[in-house]
């Protein structure tokens, strides 16, 4: 399958769906949309292709924004940074990039690869490394299945450019990239995980750009037909036949958000109560992304399964840094891609990786 | 002038003299000596040449240890790290290195370039970027006179390798290198300031390897002739005709050392009293290197002029991290190379750069 993204409607569907799958993180859709619309306005478009359409020896890399989303919102991205990243990597490795693949799904990190693809005339793979967003560079299926984040190029808008040429582990790359991002102003863009076409076919989570667009389109159409967008969304997302589950977890309002931007991440605990029962409590913990939801103290969804915070009327998905006191939300849980629930994946980005004591239990068992 | 270093005596003279000029920093001479002796034992030698012997279009780089000297002492350097650094830079720039130049003078940072030169068969320039040691990467005459620290390669013994490809300033390179060094275990080796032969001729402090060896030889000979090594040293160092001044500043014992390893540096304040008068006080402040000495509250030597802490019997120069309670020392002041006292240099590494309120006053005026 190949699809050309060349309309504003496609961009809006895509970013809206990507924010939902980004599960609170993955970057702000406002910036993401601006970036890609700019490309369309200048008459460019981008081809999204399936990994199966790639030659095995194609040279593919990820491009992503790195840093705390709270800071990201404040940065206006210079259009040249990502192109310069890619060119620095090409020069360093002496090889031309054939296609770009997202590292994760999110309002910014799904769109940056598309904007860059449009600018450079490179196709973008309809896949990513997690089918959601995660706060660490090493938390991708690419790494779990043996590809390496290095060499990785990091840069900011001021032209400060750092190459992590080799590292003893992808966690070490994460450690280095995190402190470099701090020194470069708390927000950088990165080019990482140089892979072959064969790597991508074997290791990626497939179909995520398509999936994001379907989610966005479902919300748009439900609004146009004056149906309930949240119900329409749950109907579309819940598809047990292909291992996909979705549930409404809570309907209520935010009564407190405790936030902290620390070590380059956005940490928060969101407290909610039901609309008409202040004794009915709901809590979401996040580190850039939503990690765990508890309803009156009982876990109802935990990482790597996905949580989405939706405006209860319009189903607009909200990133973690946009949550604030008084918002009325419906919280839904969505099962992760089945690959993400394998034992070797849970070891890298299951509950234990975020300091939770409890083991992973699938959403459909919890609710 | 060209000189071949191929004897243990030369190595010992060199490291001892380099520790003195390293003014408390520049790395531990024990590790430095081990490195270079290893090369000699394996039958290799190294040629030290004057900058004037370089073709203008030669390609020259600095190689140095980076990090807190307190940590440096605990690391056993893998012989391969610096070679791999150089090769990474050569590959990145697509150009072979013709000669190595020290960044600074010090027990380790004078010797690393020599050990690497012996290993790679490359000459080492009889010069450096300050005629002493300093805690910041940007505090070199190379930078003051317009050469850039980037591209810089940093690595540790584990094979973690980072390239700072471009940066908005050399202070930014310092900021990035410092946090990367933290993430890489608080001690790295760096290859930086890629320069031409013409750059080196115009911008370096010349003769520093030679000068280090003369200092070491003076101490050795005075010990052999059972003269007073400290007096012999002062006689040799004090040469007002060529703008060189040296003075005995204090003769006493250490009564307290307040230390802190913070942000990748070794900070300390050393308190001394005279041997037979506990009301006669002397203080040395240091950040990796000795920065300021005060005698009963009055400044008697301040950066960029040099301080050396010498064992009062043997004139053995001691690095800052080796100082401890009870040591009996003679403290001497030595004027910096005249280039280092120029206004454009004092702006980068004069007293103000270290947070001191007072202006620079030459040693020979203060005492």
XYZ file of C-alpha atoms in Angstrom:
734
model
C 0.000 0.000 0.000
C 1.174 3.490 -0.765
C -0.644 6.663 0.219
C 0.108 10.266 -0.633
C -0.486 12.873 2.087
C -1.270 16.136 0.347
C -4.352 17.633 2.027
C -4.918 19.592 5.205
C -7.738 17.208 6.159
C -5.329 14.264 6.064
C -2.881 16.177 8.248
C -5.573 16.999 10.793
C -6.842 13.412 10.908
C -3.309 12.131 11.268
C -2.208 14.442 14.078
C -5.457 13.962 16.008
C -5.127 10.169 15.784
C -1.431 10.326 16.611
C -2.104 12.324 19.763
C -4.530 9.602 20.887
C -2.037 6.811 20.211
C 0.726 9.000 21.693
C -0.989 8.348 25.037
C -0.246 11.767 26.481
C 3.220 12.208 24.942
C 4.806 12.275 21.515
C 4.786 16.021 21.215
C 2.293 18.803 20.698
C 0.012 18.470 17.635
C -0.162 22.223 17.122
C 3.552 22.396 16.264
C 3.321 19.135 14.321
C 0.451 20.398 12.192
C 2.170 23.715 11.492
C 5.249 21.888 10.249
C 3.445 19.623 7.831
C 0.931 22.248 6.613
C 3.863 24.496 5.761
C 5.204 21.772 3.450
C 1.804 21.306 1.783
C 1.401 25.060 1.315
C 4.720 25.113 -0.518
C 3.322 22.529 -2.933
C 5.074 19.468 -1.531
C 3.506 16.149 -0.512
C 4.803 13.001 1.135
C 4.405 9.343 0.210
C 3.673 6.902 3.007
C 4.648 3.342 2.090
C 4.351 0.014 3.846
C 7.552 -1.601 5.067
C 6.892 -4.526 2.700
C 7.424 -2.117 -0.213
C 11.008 -1.459 0.918
C 14.005 -3.281 -0.601
C 15.780 -5.320 2.093
C 18.960 -3.278 1.622
C 17.264 0.128 1.826
C 18.793 2.526 4.352
C 16.191 3.794 6.828
C 16.468 6.084 9.883
C 14.215 7.488 12.583
C 13.821 11.232 13.091
C 12.213 12.533 16.283
C 11.910 15.395 18.732
C 13.588 14.665 22.081
C 12.945 16.409 25.372
C 10.224 17.305 27.814
C 6.917 18.043 26.031
C 6.422 20.934 28.450
C 9.479 22.582 26.870
C 8.711 21.428 23.339
C 5.595 23.571 23.239
C 7.753 26.641 23.761
C 10.181 25.977 20.908
C 9.543 27.048 17.360
C 11.290 24.503 15.239
C 13.643 25.855 12.591
C 12.697 24.035 9.385
C 16.330 23.344 8.661
C 17.245 21.391 11.795
C 15.946 17.974 10.737
C 17.303 18.233 7.211
C 20.684 19.148 8.620
C 20.464 16.176 11.040
C 19.863 13.774 8.196
C 22.654 15.279 6.119
C 25.077 15.066 9.047
C 24.257 11.365 9.473
C 24.561 10.723 5.741
C 27.942 12.421 5.645
C 29.108 10.628 8.783
C 28.119 7.209 7.433
C 28.884 7.962 3.791
C 25.479 6.671 2.717
C 22.226 8.226 1.467
C 18.997 7.684 3.362
C 16.259 5.942 1.322
C 13.308 6.327 3.687
C 12.353 7.758 7.075
C 10.512 5.873 9.798
C 8.926 7.352 12.931
C 10.373 6.257 16.279
C 6.994 6.560 17.958
C 3.440 7.747 17.381
C 2.587 11.226 18.598
C 1.339 14.667 17.670
C 4.849 15.846 16.865
C 6.826 12.635 16.441
C 4.534 11.176 13.784
C 4.592 14.438 11.875
C 8.281 15.405 11.962
C 9.217 12.414 9.748
C 6.410 13.336 7.315
C 7.414 17.016 7.127
C 11.023 15.986 6.564
C 9.978 13.374 3.988
C 8.039 16.059 2.099
C 10.998 18.420 2.242
C 13.587 15.861 1.118
C 11.378 13.898 -1.294
C 11.814 10.750 0.809
C 9.049 8.241 1.571
C 7.950 7.632 5.161
C 7.271 4.092 6.387
C 3.760 3.339 7.660
C 5.149 1.936 10.926
C 6.985 2.941 14.094
C 8.868 1.376 16.999
C 6.082 1.060 19.594
C 2.603 1.913 18.239
C 2.447 4.583 20.941
C 4.922 7.003 22.578
C 7.510 6.289 25.299
C 9.857 8.572 27.218
C 13.108 6.643 26.524
C 15.083 6.253 23.319
C 15.763 2.581 24.027
C 12.061 1.739 24.497
C 11.439 0.670 20.901
C 10.952 -2.708 19.278
C 13.911 -1.828 17.017
C 16.162 -2.054 20.075
C 14.395 -5.074 21.613
C 15.010 -6.997 18.379
C 18.661 -6.032 17.995
C 18.990 -2.782 16.032
C 21.117 -0.090 17.663
C 20.252 3.585 18.241
C 23.819 4.596 17.216
C 25.168 6.419 15.372
C 22.685 9.044 16.453
C 22.783 12.743 15.560
C 21.266 15.355 17.902
C 20.853 19.057 17.156
C 19.014 22.177 18.249
C 17.914 25.240 16.287
C 21.157 27.075 17.114
C 23.280 24.663 15.095
C 24.741 22.828 18.074
C 25.174 19.279 16.710
C 26.304 16.167 18.563
C 26.845 12.653 17.178
C 26.664 9.694 19.548
C 28.904 7.481 17.461
C 28.948 4.329 19.563
C 27.692 3.277 22.983
C 27.743 0.165 25.117
C 23.916 -0.040 25.100
C 20.861 1.822 23.871
C 20.158 2.771 27.478
C 23.569 4.455 27.468
C 22.569 6.315 24.291
C 19.459 7.433 26.163
C 21.585 8.642 29.113
C 23.932 10.584 26.830
C 21.146 12.015 24.641
C 19.260 13.143 27.734
C 22.163 15.166 29.189
C 23.111 16.534 25.771
C 19.487 17.617 25.299
C 19.751 19.400 28.663
C 22.907 21.226 27.570
C 21.296 22.118 24.223
C 18.298 23.874 25.767
C 16.056 20.983 26.973
C 14.752 20.253 23.460
C 16.570 18.698 20.523
C 15.813 16.833 17.333
C 17.439 13.459 16.796
C 18.209 11.152 13.901
C 18.760 7.595 15.169
C 18.325 3.859 14.647
C 19.949 3.551 11.235
C 18.430 0.316 9.901
C 18.033 -1.725 6.751
C 14.740 -2.422 4.987
C 14.959 -5.987 6.261
C 15.371 -4.724 9.848
C 12.306 -2.544 9.564
C 10.157 -5.356 8.122
C 11.102 -7.678 10.979
C 11.154 -5.277 13.915
C 8.677 -2.408 13.495
C 5.098 -2.034 14.682
C 3.304 -1.836 11.348
C 0.475 0.319 10.071
C 0.658 3.079 12.658
C 0.360 6.084 10.320
C -2.702 4.520 8.716
C -4.140 3.668 12.103
C -3.626 7.250 13.322
C -5.427 8.611 10.260
C -8.370 6.221 10.730
C -8.724 7.341 14.336
C -8.649 11.011 13.312
C -11.152 10.392 10.509
C -13.515 8.562 12.873
C -13.543 11.525 15.275
C -14.037 14.009 12.429
C -16.910 12.070 10.854
C -18.660 11.504 14.204
C -18.540 15.246 14.875
C -19.920 16.011 11.404
C -22.767 13.512 11.838
C -23.517 14.880 15.316
C -23.115 11.420 16.860
C -21.158 10.892 20.085
C -17.505 10.967 18.982
C -16.273 9.004 22.012
C -18.718 6.140 21.330
C -17.826 6.142 17.637
C -14.176 5.981 18.566
C -14.633 3.084 20.988
C -16.597 1.196 18.323
C -13.756 1.679 15.848
C -10.949 0.864 18.289
C -12.539 -2.196 19.882
C -11.847 -5.102 17.537
C -11.123 -8.250 19.586
C -10.902 -10.337 16.393
C -7.488 -8.750 15.657
C -6.451 -8.547 19.320
C -7.551 -4.933 19.807
C -9.554 -3.946 22.874
C -10.856 -0.542 23.938
C -12.905 0.530 26.974
C -14.295 3.664 28.540
C -12.489 3.790 31.897
C -13.812 6.988 33.473
C -16.024 10.005 32.866
C -15.180 12.911 35.143
C -13.285 16.148 35.786
C -9.753 17.004 36.795
C -9.445 18.282 40.369
C -5.634 18.410 40.611
C -2.498 18.068 38.450
C 0.817 17.711 40.251
C 3.574 18.404 37.695
C 7.327 18.409 37.659
C 9.801 18.853 34.778
C 12.824 16.932 36.023
C 15.896 15.386 34.336
C 14.430 16.318 30.952
C 11.051 14.654 31.477
C 7.580 15.821 32.360
C 6.297 13.899 35.389
C 2.746 14.348 36.660
C -0.068 12.827 38.659
C -3.574 13.747 37.505
C -6.428 13.451 40.030
C -10.017 13.217 38.795
C -13.453 12.721 40.312
C -16.688 11.614 38.688
C -18.996 14.409 37.504
C -21.710 13.688 40.035
C -19.901 11.699 42.739
C -16.907 13.335 44.408
C -16.109 10.079 46.220
C -15.492 8.322 42.909
C -11.747 8.844 42.263
C -9.559 8.278 39.257
C -5.782 8.833 38.990
C -3.389 8.905 36.030
C 0.396 8.831 36.491
C 2.625 10.015 33.675
C 6.242 10.388 32.619
C 5.804 12.313 29.350
C 3.275 9.557 28.510
C 0.343 8.208 30.542
C 1.629 5.113 32.339
C -1.038 3.887 34.724
C -4.676 4.620 35.555
C -6.268 3.639 38.853
C -9.968 3.780 39.640
C -10.558 4.114 43.370
C -7.105 2.619 43.952
C -7.491 -0.334 41.574
C -5.352 -0.420 38.409
C -7.539 -0.395 35.285
C -4.857 0.188 32.618
C -1.061 -0.051 32.763
C 1.869 0.447 30.402
C 2.428 -0.641 27.593
C -1.368 -0.569 27.112
C -2.543 2.862 26.035
C -4.525 5.528 27.850
C -6.184 8.466 26.150
C -7.660 11.568 27.773
C -10.509 12.816 25.573
C -12.607 15.942 25.823
C -15.938 14.383 26.852
C -17.957 16.265 24.195
C -15.655 16.415 21.144
C -13.364 13.409 21.810
C -10.390 15.691 21.241
C -7.382 13.732 22.593
C -5.177 15.787 24.930
C -1.457 15.481 25.621
C -0.302 15.327 29.229
C 1.095 18.840 29.288
C -2.313 20.240 28.220
C -4.250 18.747 31.150
C -5.437 21.199 33.777
C -7.856 21.763 36.616
C -11.537 21.675 35.702
C -11.305 19.839 32.362
C -14.141 17.349 31.807
C -12.745 14.248 30.205
C -13.520 10.728 29.212
C -10.567 8.443 29.796
C -10.310 5.409 27.553
C -7.953 2.431 27.599
C -6.709 0.798 24.366
C -4.739 -2.424 24.209
C -1.169 -2.141 22.902
C -0.157 -3.836 19.657
C 0.156 -7.577 20.444
C 3.919 -7.444 19.714
C 4.326 -4.925 22.546
C 2.946 -7.433 25.061
C 5.561 -10.108 24.361
C 7.784 -10.960 27.373
C 10.978 -9.535 25.789
C 9.140 -6.252 25.158
C 7.568 -6.067 28.618
C 11.057 -6.428 30.060
C 12.115 -3.165 28.390
C 8.940 -1.100 28.673
C 6.534 -2.977 30.942
C 5.446 -1.663 34.365
C 8.789 -2.605 36.020
C 10.726 -0.282 33.687
C 8.836 2.664 35.210
C 9.217 1.571 38.827
C 5.771 0.016 39.245
C 5.725 -3.039 41.484
C 2.807 -4.755 39.764
C 3.170 -7.061 36.747
C 1.576 -6.224 33.419
C -2.077 -7.286 33.155
C -3.883 -6.727 29.856
C -6.566 -4.052 29.759
C -9.229 -6.600 28.758
C -8.494 -8.624 31.919
C -8.442 -5.573 34.205
C -11.798 -4.103 33.159
C 64.565 22.057 17.142
C 63.623 18.423 17.274
C 64.048 16.151 20.276
C 63.451 12.447 20.620
C 61.982 11.194 23.904
C 63.189 7.645 24.399
C 64.454 7.349 27.997
C 62.781 6.864 31.356
C 64.778 9.792 32.781
C 63.304 12.098 30.144
C 59.831 10.875 30.978
C 60.365 11.482 34.686
C 61.798 14.969 34.136
C 58.952 15.809 31.806
C 56.098 14.659 34.040
C 57.609 16.287 37.139
C 58.021 19.601 35.331
C 54.553 19.304 33.785
C 52.976 18.788 37.196
C 54.610 22.024 38.369
C 53.376 23.982 35.342
C 50.012 22.194 35.609
C 49.510 24.326 38.728
C 47.599 21.659 40.658
C 45.684 20.218 37.694
C 46.421 18.638 34.332
C 46.100 15.085 35.590
C 48.005 12.677 37.750
C 51.680 12.091 36.800
C 51.612 8.472 37.988
C 49.134 7.487 35.270
C 50.887 9.747 32.770
C 54.268 8.155 33.445
C 52.858 4.637 33.220
C 51.385 5.398 29.817
C 54.549 6.764 28.288
C 56.916 4.234 29.910
C 54.783 1.469 28.455
C 55.432 2.867 24.980
C 59.203 3.092 25.605
C 59.300 -0.458 26.967
C 57.706 -1.643 23.740
C 60.565 -0.059 21.840
C 58.772 3.046 20.635
C 59.875 6.669 20.998
C 58.318 10.003 20.178
C 59.648 13.034 18.335
C 58.950 16.440 19.795
C 59.173 19.203 17.198
C 58.843 22.963 17.333
C 55.809 24.503 15.694
C 58.120 26.328 13.274
C 59.070 22.926 11.821
C 55.451 22.299 10.756
C 54.205 22.969 7.225
C 51.476 25.633 7.290
C 48.951 23.185 5.865
C 49.706 20.367 8.346
C 46.662 18.958 10.167
C 47.122 19.115 13.931
C 44.781 18.178 16.819
C 44.812 18.260 20.619
C 44.318 15.098 22.657
C 43.555 15.366 26.382
C 41.958 13.745 29.414
C 38.758 15.517 30.496
C 37.083 15.326 33.892
C 37.690 15.780 37.581
C 41.280 14.859 38.547
C 39.860 13.229 41.671
C 38.143 10.722 39.402
C 41.003 10.507 36.904
C 43.240 8.928 39.516
C 40.797 6.024 39.807
C 40.641 5.226 36.101
C 43.072 2.944 34.359
C 43.288 4.219 30.852
C 42.746 1.681 28.106
C 45.642 2.186 25.673
C 43.254 2.020 22.778
C 40.962 4.906 23.693
C 43.081 7.773 22.387
C 44.031 5.950 19.195
C 40.388 5.242 18.558
C 39.557 8.913 19.237
C 42.021 10.075 16.638
C 40.807 7.528 14.116
C 37.184 8.541 14.682
C 38.085 12.181 14.030
C 40.128 11.270 10.943
C 37.248 9.224 9.555
C 34.716 11.933 10.392
C 36.754 14.658 8.683
C 38.197 12.445 5.941
C 41.720 13.666 6.682
C 44.833 12.187 8.317
C 46.379 13.843 11.348
C 50.001 15.000 10.830
C 50.927 15.972 14.391
C 49.509 16.129 17.901
C 49.629 19.147 20.196
C 48.848 19.228 23.919
C 45.875 21.339 25.013
C 47.545 22.150 28.321
C 50.567 21.315 30.455
C 50.044 18.727 33.175
C 51.120 15.386 34.582
C 48.633 13.559 32.388
C 47.743 16.055 29.685
C 51.334 16.641 28.602
C 51.965 12.920 28.477
C 48.840 11.590 26.727
C 49.810 13.328 23.458
C 53.335 11.911 23.747
C 52.165 8.354 24.440
C 49.744 8.587 21.531
C 52.436 10.100 19.300
C 54.744 7.169 20.142
C 51.959 4.692 19.425
C 50.905 6.237 16.110
C 54.353 7.387 14.935
C 53.193 11.009 14.939
C 55.307 13.967 16.132
C 54.165 16.065 19.093
C 54.461 19.864 18.988
C 56.619 21.514 21.657
C 53.791 23.865 22.635
C 50.330 23.944 24.165
C 47.337 26.257 24.512
C 48.075 27.917 27.873
C 51.518 27.061 29.300
C 49.684 25.723 32.350
C 46.418 23.819 32.979
C 42.866 25.172 33.108
C 39.530 23.539 33.967
C 37.620 24.613 30.818
C 37.974 23.458 27.222
C 37.521 26.992 25.903
C 40.313 28.415 28.091
C 43.071 28.084 25.497
C 44.875 30.589 23.336
C 43.739 28.524 20.323
C 40.169 29.634 21.070
C 41.088 33.204 22.041
C 42.762 33.624 18.639
C 39.926 32.114 16.604
C 40.376 28.342 16.262
C 37.352 26.243 17.204
C 37.195 23.231 19.540
C 34.805 21.433 17.124
C 34.564 18.868 15.734
C 35.565 17.235 18.995
C 35.510 13.494 19.739
C 34.984 12.242 23.319
C 35.257 8.627 24.474
C 35.652 6.470 27.545
C 37.278 3.051 27.992
C 33.953 1.281 27.403
C 33.774 2.386 23.791
C 31.107 5.039 24.328
C 32.041 7.669 21.720
C 30.470 11.079 21.142
C 31.310 13.667 18.480
C 30.465 17.321 19.098
C 30.204 18.227 15.442
C 29.355 21.918 15.675
C 28.505 24.374 18.423
C 27.629 28.025 18.699
C 30.730 28.724 20.852
C 33.647 26.940 22.505
C 31.961 27.573 25.855
C 29.001 25.604 24.482
C 31.421 22.797 23.549
C 32.653 22.920 27.142
C 29.055 22.694 28.451
C 28.262 19.723 26.211
C 31.574 17.925 26.853
C 31.118 18.351 30.598
C 27.671 16.717 30.715
C 28.723 13.995 28.275
C 31.743 13.305 30.490
C 29.338 12.962 33.419
C 27.205 10.446 31.514
C 30.335 8.552 30.425
C 31.598 7.953 33.961
C 33.048 11.364 35.004
C 36.259 10.835 32.992
C 36.738 10.841 29.231
C 39.469 11.387 26.679
C 38.953 14.029 24.035
C 40.351 14.917 20.631
C 39.644 18.568 19.831
C 40.799 21.830 18.239
C 41.547 20.568 14.748
C 44.001 23.191 13.453
C 46.460 23.897 10.641
C 50.211 24.256 11.082
C 49.767 27.991 10.474
C 47.164 28.185 13.259
C 49.502 26.485 15.698
C 52.426 28.757 14.870
C 50.307 31.864 15.442
C 48.212 30.796 18.417
C 50.072 28.349 20.673
C 52.172 28.953 23.780
C 55.526 27.713 22.541
C 58.255 25.628 24.156
C 56.197 24.094 26.954
C 57.407 20.485 26.625
C 61.001 21.685 26.679
C 60.277 23.975 29.609
C 58.662 21.109 31.559
C 61.731 18.925 30.976
C 64.105 21.668 32.130
C 62.119 22.096 35.333
C 62.153 18.346 35.988
C 65.886 18.134 35.229
C 66.614 21.035 37.598
C 64.821 19.274 40.462
C 66.556 15.954 39.701
C 70.034 17.487 39.544
C 69.540 19.539 42.723
C 68.522 16.382 44.571
C 71.579 14.507 43.252
C 73.928 17.338 44.274
C 72.274 17.527 47.712
C 71.520 21.247 47.205
C 68.137 22.726 48.135
C 65.869 21.735 45.239
C 63.379 24.547 45.901
C 66.108 27.209 45.752
C 67.584 25.661 42.611
C 64.144 25.682 41.045
C 63.489 29.318 41.905
C 66.889 30.267 40.454
C 66.008 28.487 37.218
C 62.437 29.821 36.964
C 63.211 33.440 37.854
C 64.425 35.097 34.668
C 63.083 38.662 34.488
C 65.063 39.307 31.295
C 62.571 37.139 29.365
C 59.547 38.235 31.418
C 59.633 35.262 33.795
C 59.273 35.796 37.539
C 59.210 33.258 40.357
C 58.923 33.744 44.136
C 58.677 31.678 47.280
C 55.254 32.643 48.645
C 54.934 30.514 51.775
C 56.641 27.805 53.844
C 54.198 25.915 56.040
C 51.882 22.988 56.634
C 48.345 22.131 55.588
C 45.820 22.317 58.420
C 42.630 21.797 56.398
C 41.457 20.865 52.896
C 37.788 21.449 52.066
C 37.012 19.468 48.915
C 34.042 18.955 46.666
C 33.698 17.135 43.340
C 30.828 18.969 41.693
C 29.577 19.310 38.078
C 32.613 17.341 36.909
C 35.222 19.494 38.650
C 37.319 19.231 41.757
C 36.819 22.322 43.927
C 38.856 22.883 47.090
C 40.133 25.399 49.567
C 43.482 24.563 51.176
C 44.293 26.190 54.538
C 47.922 26.389 55.694
C 49.818 27.889 58.620
C 53.507 28.695 58.963
C 55.638 25.977 60.563
C 56.398 27.973 63.693
C 53.644 30.596 63.752
C 50.057 29.378 63.814
C 48.804 32.941 63.336
C 50.524 33.182 59.961
C 47.865 31.958 57.491
C 47.956 31.016 53.848
C 45.036 29.917 51.635
C 44.875 28.389 48.163
C 41.603 28.145 46.224
C 41.306 25.682 43.373
C 38.999 24.457 40.626
C 40.991 21.483 39.315
C 43.889 24.006 39.158
C 45.217 26.417 41.798
C 43.564 29.758 41.125
C 44.450 32.164 43.893
C 46.764 32.275 46.932
C 46.240 34.666 49.830
C 48.700 35.344 52.623
C 46.908 36.551 55.756
C 44.049 37.682 53.548
C 46.158 39.496 50.948
C 46.320 38.075 47.409
C 49.898 37.121 46.482
C 49.245 35.202 43.247
C 46.170 34.974 41.011
C 45.162 33.224 37.800
C 46.504 33.069 35.062
C 49.802 33.287 36.980
C 50.913 29.892 38.227
C 51.050 28.428 41.728
C 52.981 25.303 42.627
C 52.751 23.307 45.855
C 56.148 21.683 46.446
C 57.245 19.197 49.085
C 59.492 21.462 51.175
C 62.412 18.989 51.218
C 62.375 17.369 47.768
C 60.572 20.071 45.727
C 58.221 17.384 44.433
C 55.294 19.282 42.841
C 51.885 18.040 44.004
C 48.562 18.094 42.180
C 45.536 19.509 43.997
C 43.900 16.132 44.573
C 47.049 14.883 46.370
C 47.059 17.626 49.007
C 46.118 16.572 52.526
C 46.282 17.495 56.182
C 49.760 17.688 57.672
C 51.795 18.019 54.466
C 54.727 20.422 54.775
C 54.993 22.452 51.617
C 56.703 25.392 50.020
C 54.319 27.324 47.797
C 55.852 29.189 44.890
C 54.365 31.598 42.381
C 55.485 31.669 38.746
C 54.464 34.282 36.208
C 52.360 33.063 33.279
C 53.672 33.220 29.730
C 53.472 36.892 28.656
C 50.897 35.986 25.963
C 48.570 34.754 28.718
C 48.523 38.191 30.336
C 47.209 40.009 27.271
C 43.790 41.689 27.752
C 41.980 39.352 25.294
C 43.367 36.347 27.212
C 42.566 37.730 30.671
C 38.984 38.164 29.487
C 38.681 34.410 28.932
C 40.755 33.047 31.822
C 41.602 35.945 34.120
C 40.260 36.228 37.700
C 36.757 37.287 36.547
C 36.281 34.012 34.633
C 36.476 32.183 37.971
C 34.200 34.521 39.873
C 36.912 36.549 41.611
C 36.044 40.228 42.056
C 39.632 41.496 41.893
C 41.416 42.369 38.650
C 44.535 40.515 37.565
C 47.738 41.856 39.102
C 51.051 40.315 38.042
C 52.882 38.186 40.592
C 55.944 40.452 40.485
C 53.767 43.433 41.515
C 51.966 41.518 44.272
C 55.064 40.235 46.088
